[in-house]
């Protein structure tokens, strides 16, 4: 089992996405919002990589840049063998069906003037040579898959609840048999009692269709449930990337540690006895990130070097990558204690 | 009071409807609760369950029409404030009750400096001079942990981060030393590390000032960390209420139980599959004659369709008193 390491479906290397800032009457280019500033990771086929971090840290930008909804500033992205960022327009169009996105706000991402069947069927018109009859059959099949009653095919988005609208968004994303789906906060706008319905659906679909997910969320409990590995972002960079159980048991990066300690748990006894790391101050602006480590202005364990040198994301334990000067910078050989099970994530960068 | 406390606020049988073109929305039904001196009452429920409308009704902040507070009593400072004049009510709002909302930008005026916004109620309701008010404003900003308070008085709301704005809102709400602080999802829009800062601040403030707080949230984790008592709302009604430990250890209502099970855990065993609450929340277009949770309830039986259950005391000898539930089904307690 352990040796059968699946190949990465998605490879991201040193991805950068800078948004230019223009100021003054002449709209001169005076700086950049470094929304994503050198991010690298792999996602194995069939895996769910969780991407967590606080608002504005660059999660959505990573997701969009990855499938080229943005034109990234620099970096490489390989999805199912193709170098996404260098594809010519026609090749990119042909590639689109393989990589899809599910958005946070189902309301805003669905055209209010289209019926459910039109919304789900739209990608089929654009990308498949199916006849109208075949298309309708596929639309019904998709509705079945996501648990939408076929009778609703001719209704409009506003007639549905938030959870149902999210099902419509998922059905649409599935229409062209994608391999990879970026789920950008797919449950953030939903009520607690509806979130589990949608997450279970995403998990079922993954099992049945062999999907690979990038699951973006700020809900750390939900990410623990759904993800195999988790990347923690801070100010455009990855602070830590670890297998889920290892991360939640013992986060290594001081930011990951503070973030997890801040999540309240629905248990009065545990809450009463918990030691919480309260971070001082706010996140710096991505237009003007601190020199050195992005977290150095708030880190409880900050050292001199952190204010001058940017730590690289390095493997500090088998399968665990951390960008922090507290950890030795050279990739240590696999320690005997926690070997094997993290083989999956070992790769040459 | 049932739990022998000293109530600063006592709400009885509150009912609020909205008259809309599509008919009446029964947003809040026979909601009763009290708030003791110095305690923190947590209110949980999904969006649309009536949390905000309850609080806005009791303090006369709902626009009428379309809102109509159709029944109920709200006792504060020896008076039923649903029966007093609009002018008196405004006075009560300014001096006795402080409000903090989810989005500080909707309640902070963007064109005024925050110092002015803190000083204004002090001058108006407390009769302070401008200099006194200024001094007090600095104290308040200091109290809520705004660094370099005296120089921040002249800043505008947009010059603060989300977390800092929420601190400013708390400072304003505390300005007149209210008997009751009502915080409606004050940390929902904030990131968790900033939420942790605010929750820490509230714990500190409670120790220093000992005021009574109503804290509305949909996050059971937040409630578990700060509340003394909890009230769970569903479909415009209180479905369960009790001391925080009793409610989390022995939830009685099928909705509370399902809610606690449906959120994934951060520690301990990881659930292979999430428990689901099937169906959708109610639309509340009719005066409820059945239990609002019945269509989604795993334990519902005929009576639940025929009769909207009243709150009854939970007979629980092992735990604190004051636990009640509105449910016909009797949970079996292990
Ligand atoms: N289209 C854009 N133009 C300029 N700045 C942007 C744009 N999109 C995002 N940003 C900025 O990039 C940073 C990261 O944003 P985003 O990826 O949306 O973060 P997250 O999804 O983690 O909340 C933020 O500072 C945001 O303001
Ligand atoms: N202005 C309004 N007109 C009609 N219905 C309203 C209005 N405001 C609130 N409601 C309804 O009242 C109910 C309770 O809302 P609210 O108290 O805001 O819920 P919560 O704060 O628990 O999310 C909801 O069903 C909502 O749709
Ligand atoms: Mg985002
Ligand atoms: Mg509300």
PDB file of N, CA and C in Angstrom, chain A residues 236-270:
ATOM      1  N   UNK A 236       0.032  35.371   1.611  1.00  0.00           N
ATOM      2  CA  UNK A 236       0.501  35.014   0.277  1.00  0.00           C
ATOM      3  C   UNK A 236       1.484  33.864   0.203  1.00  0.00           C
ATOM      4  N   UNK A 237       1.826  33.288   1.358  1.00  0.00           N
ATOM      5  CA  UNK A 237       2.809  32.197   1.352  1.00  0.00           C
ATOM      6  C   UNK A 237       2.285  31.005   2.142  1.00  0.00           C
ATOM      7  N   UNK A 238       2.867  29.854   1.882  1.00  0.00           N
ATOM      8  CA  UNK A 238       2.506  28.689   2.684  1.00  0.00           C
ATOM      9  C   UNK A 238       3.411  28.643   3.914  1.00  0.00           C
ATOM     10  N   UNK A 239       2.793  28.619   5.089  1.00  0.00           N
ATOM     11  CA  UNK A 239       3.560  28.546   6.333  1.00  0.00           C
ATOM     12  C   UNK A 239       3.875  27.090   6.661  1.00  0.00           C
ATOM     13  N   UNK A 240       2.879  26.238   6.444  1.00  0.00           N
ATOM     14  CA  UNK A 240       3.080  24.817   6.723  1.00  0.00           C
ATOM     15  C   UNK A 240       2.198  23.995   5.807  1.00  0.00           C
ATOM     16  N   UNK A 241       2.741  22.852   5.383  1.00  0.00           N
ATOM     17  CA  UNK A 241       1.955  21.909   4.592  1.00  0.00           C
ATOM     18  C   UNK A 241       2.210  20.536   5.190  1.00  0.00           C
ATOM     19  N   UNK A 242       1.175  19.958   5.787  1.00  0.00           N
ATOM     20  CA  UNK A 242       1.357  18.702   6.512  1.00  0.00           C
ATOM     21  C   UNK A 242       0.185  17.779   6.285  1.00  0.00           C
ATOM     22  N   UNK A 243       0.413  16.465   6.497  1.00  0.00           N
ATOM     23  CA  UNK A 243      -0.719  15.555   6.513  1.00  0.00           C
ATOM     24  C   UNK A 243      -1.685  15.988   7.612  1.00  0.00           C
ATOM     25  N   UNK A 244      -2.967  15.816   7.361  1.00  0.00           N
ATOM     26  CA  UNK A 244      -3.995  16.323   8.262  1.00  0.00           C
ATOM     27  C   UNK A 244      -3.793  15.913   9.731  1.00  0.00           C
ATOM     28  N   UNK A 245      -3.640  14.628   9.984  1.00  0.00           N
ATOM     29  CA  UNK A 245      -3.577  14.196  11.383  1.00  0.00           C
ATOM     30  C   UNK A 245      -2.360  14.779  12.096  1.00  0.00           C
ATOM     31  N   UNK A 246      -1.246  14.817  11.374  1.00  0.00           N
ATOM     32  CA  UNK A 246      -0.024  15.360  11.976  1.00  0.00           C
ATOM     33  C   UNK A 246      -0.212  16.837  12.311  1.00  0.00           C
ATOM     34  N   UNK A 247      -0.818  17.575  11.395  1.00  0.00           N
ATOM     35  CA  UNK A 247      -1.008  19.006  11.620  1.00  0.00           C
ATOM     36  C   UNK A 247      -1.899  19.272  12.831  1.00  0.00           C
ATOM     37  N   UNK A 248      -3.036  18.573  12.896  1.00  0.00           N
ATOM     38  CA  UNK A 248      -3.979  18.859  13.978  1.00  0.00           C
ATOM     39  C   UNK A 248      -3.464  18.345  15.318  1.00  0.00           C
ATOM     40  N   UNK A 249      -2.642  17.289  15.263  1.00  0.00           N
ATOM     41  CA  UNK A 249      -2.085  16.772  16.514  1.00  0.00           C
ATOM     42  C   UNK A 249      -1.003  17.711  17.036  1.00  0.00           C
ATOM     43  N   UNK A 250      -0.185  18.225  16.116  1.00  0.00           N
ATOM     44  CA  UNK A 250       0.935  19.070  16.556  1.00  0.00           C
ATOM     45  C   UNK A 250       1.377  19.970  15.411  1.00  0.00           C
ATOM     46  N   UNK A 251       0.744  21.134  15.316  1.00  0.00           N
ATOM     47  CA  UNK A 251       1.168  22.070  14.273  1.00  0.00           C
ATOM     48  C   UNK A 251       2.594  22.518  14.544  1.00  0.00           C
ATOM     49  N   UNK A 252       3.411  22.623  13.497  1.00  0.00           N
ATOM     50  CA  UNK A 252       4.809  22.989  13.699  1.00  0.00           C
ATOM     51  C   UNK A 252       5.060  24.488  13.537  1.00  0.00           C
ATOM     52  N   UNK A 253       4.480  25.088  12.516  1.00  0.00           N
ATOM     53  CA  UNK A 253       4.700  26.515  12.309  1.00  0.00           C
ATOM     54  C   UNK A 253       3.956  27.309  13.388  1.00  0.00           C
ATOM     55  N   UNK A 254       4.616  28.321  13.970  1.00  0.00           N
ATOM     56  CA  UNK A 254       3.961  29.088  15.031  1.00  0.00           C
ATOM     57  C   UNK A 254       2.623  29.701  14.597  1.00  0.00           C
ATOM     58  N   UNK A 255       2.490  30.046  13.301  1.00  0.00           N
ATOM     59  CA  UNK A 255       1.201  30.581  12.869  1.00  0.00           C
ATOM     60  C   UNK A 255       0.138  29.484  12.846  1.00  0.00           C
ATOM     61  N   UNK A 256       0.509  28.318  12.320  1.00  0.00           N
ATOM     62  CA  UNK A 256      -0.439  27.200  12.298  1.00  0.00           C
ATOM     63  C   UNK A 256      -0.881  26.863  13.729  1.00  0.00           C
ATOM     64  N   UNK A 257       0.062  26.947  14.634  1.00  0.00           N
ATOM     65  CA  UNK A 257      -0.231  26.653  16.031  1.00  0.00           C
ATOM     66  C   UNK A 257      -1.229  27.669  16.607  1.00  0.00           C
ATOM     67  N   UNK A 258      -0.969  28.950  16.340  1.00  0.00           N
ATOM     68  CA  UNK A 258      -1.855  29.999  16.847  1.00  0.00           C
ATOM     69  C   UNK A 258      -3.240  29.894  16.215  1.00  0.00           C
ATOM     70  N   UNK A 259      -3.257  29.615  14.924  1.00  0.00           N
ATOM     71  CA  UNK A 259      -4.520  29.521  14.204  1.00  0.00           C
ATOM     72  C   UNK A 259      -5.388  28.403  14.790  1.00  0.00           C
ATOM     73  N   UNK A 260      -4.791  27.245  14.974  1.00  0.00           N
ATOM     74  CA  UNK A 260      -5.551  26.126  15.518  1.00  0.00           C
ATOM     75  C   UNK A 260      -5.982  26.393  16.954  1.00  0.00           C
ATOM     76  N   UNK A 261      -5.127  27.048  17.699  1.00  0.00           N
ATOM     77  CA  UNK A 261      -5.484  27.287  19.099  1.00  0.00           C
ATOM     78  C   UNK A 261      -6.610  28.308  19.220  1.00  0.00           C
ATOM     79  N   UNK A 262      -6.829  29.095  18.171  1.00  0.00           N
ATOM     80  CA  UNK A 262      -7.873  30.125  18.222  1.00  0.00           C
ATOM     81  C   UNK A 262      -9.262  29.575  17.914  1.00  0.00           C
ATOM     82  N   UNK A 263      -9.331  28.379  17.347  1.00  0.00           N
ATOM     83  CA  UNK A 263     -10.636  27.848  16.953  1.00  0.00           C
ATOM     84  C   UNK A 263     -11.404  27.379  18.189  1.00  0.00           C
ATOM     85  N   UNK A 264     -12.573  27.963  18.446  1.00  0.00           N
ATOM     86  CA  UNK A 264     -13.328  27.534  19.625  1.00  0.00           C
ATOM     87  C   UNK A 264     -13.970  26.175  19.397  1.00  0.00           C
ATOM     88  N   UNK A 265     -14.006  25.378  20.426  1.00  0.00           N
ATOM     89  CA  UNK A 265     -14.597  24.046  20.316  1.00  0.00           C
ATOM     90  C   UNK A 265     -15.905  23.961  21.091  1.00  0.00           C
ATOM     91  N   UNK A 266     -16.885  23.280  20.528  1.00  0.00           N
ATOM     92  CA  UNK A 266     -18.185  23.195  21.207  1.00  0.00           C
ATOM     93  C   UNK A 266     -18.163  22.257  22.417  1.00  0.00           C
ATOM     94  N   UNK A 267     -17.343  22.583  23.373  1.00  0.00           N
ATOM     95  CA  UNK A 267     -17.228  21.754  24.564  1.00  0.00           C
ATOM     96  C   UNK A 267     -16.789  22.650  25.733  1.00  0.00           C
ATOM     97  N   UNK A 268     -17.729  22.990  26.616  1.00  0.00           N
ATOM     98  CA  UNK A 268     -17.419  23.948  27.682  1.00  0.00           C
ATOM     99  C   UNK A 268     -16.261  23.494  28.572  1.00  0.00           C
ATOM    100  N   UNK A 269     -16.128  22.210  28.807  1.00  0.00           N
ATOM    101  CA  UNK A 269     -15.047  21.748  29.672  1.00  0.00           C
ATOM    102  C   UNK A 269     -13.688  21.976  29.027  1.00  0.00           C
ATOM    103  N   UNK A 270     -13.606  21.595  27.745  1.00  0.00           N
ATOM    104  CA  UNK A 270     -12.337  21.816  27.039  1.00  0.00           C
ATOM    105  C   UNK A 270     -12.038  23.312  26.906  1.00  0.00           C
TER     106      UNK A 270
END
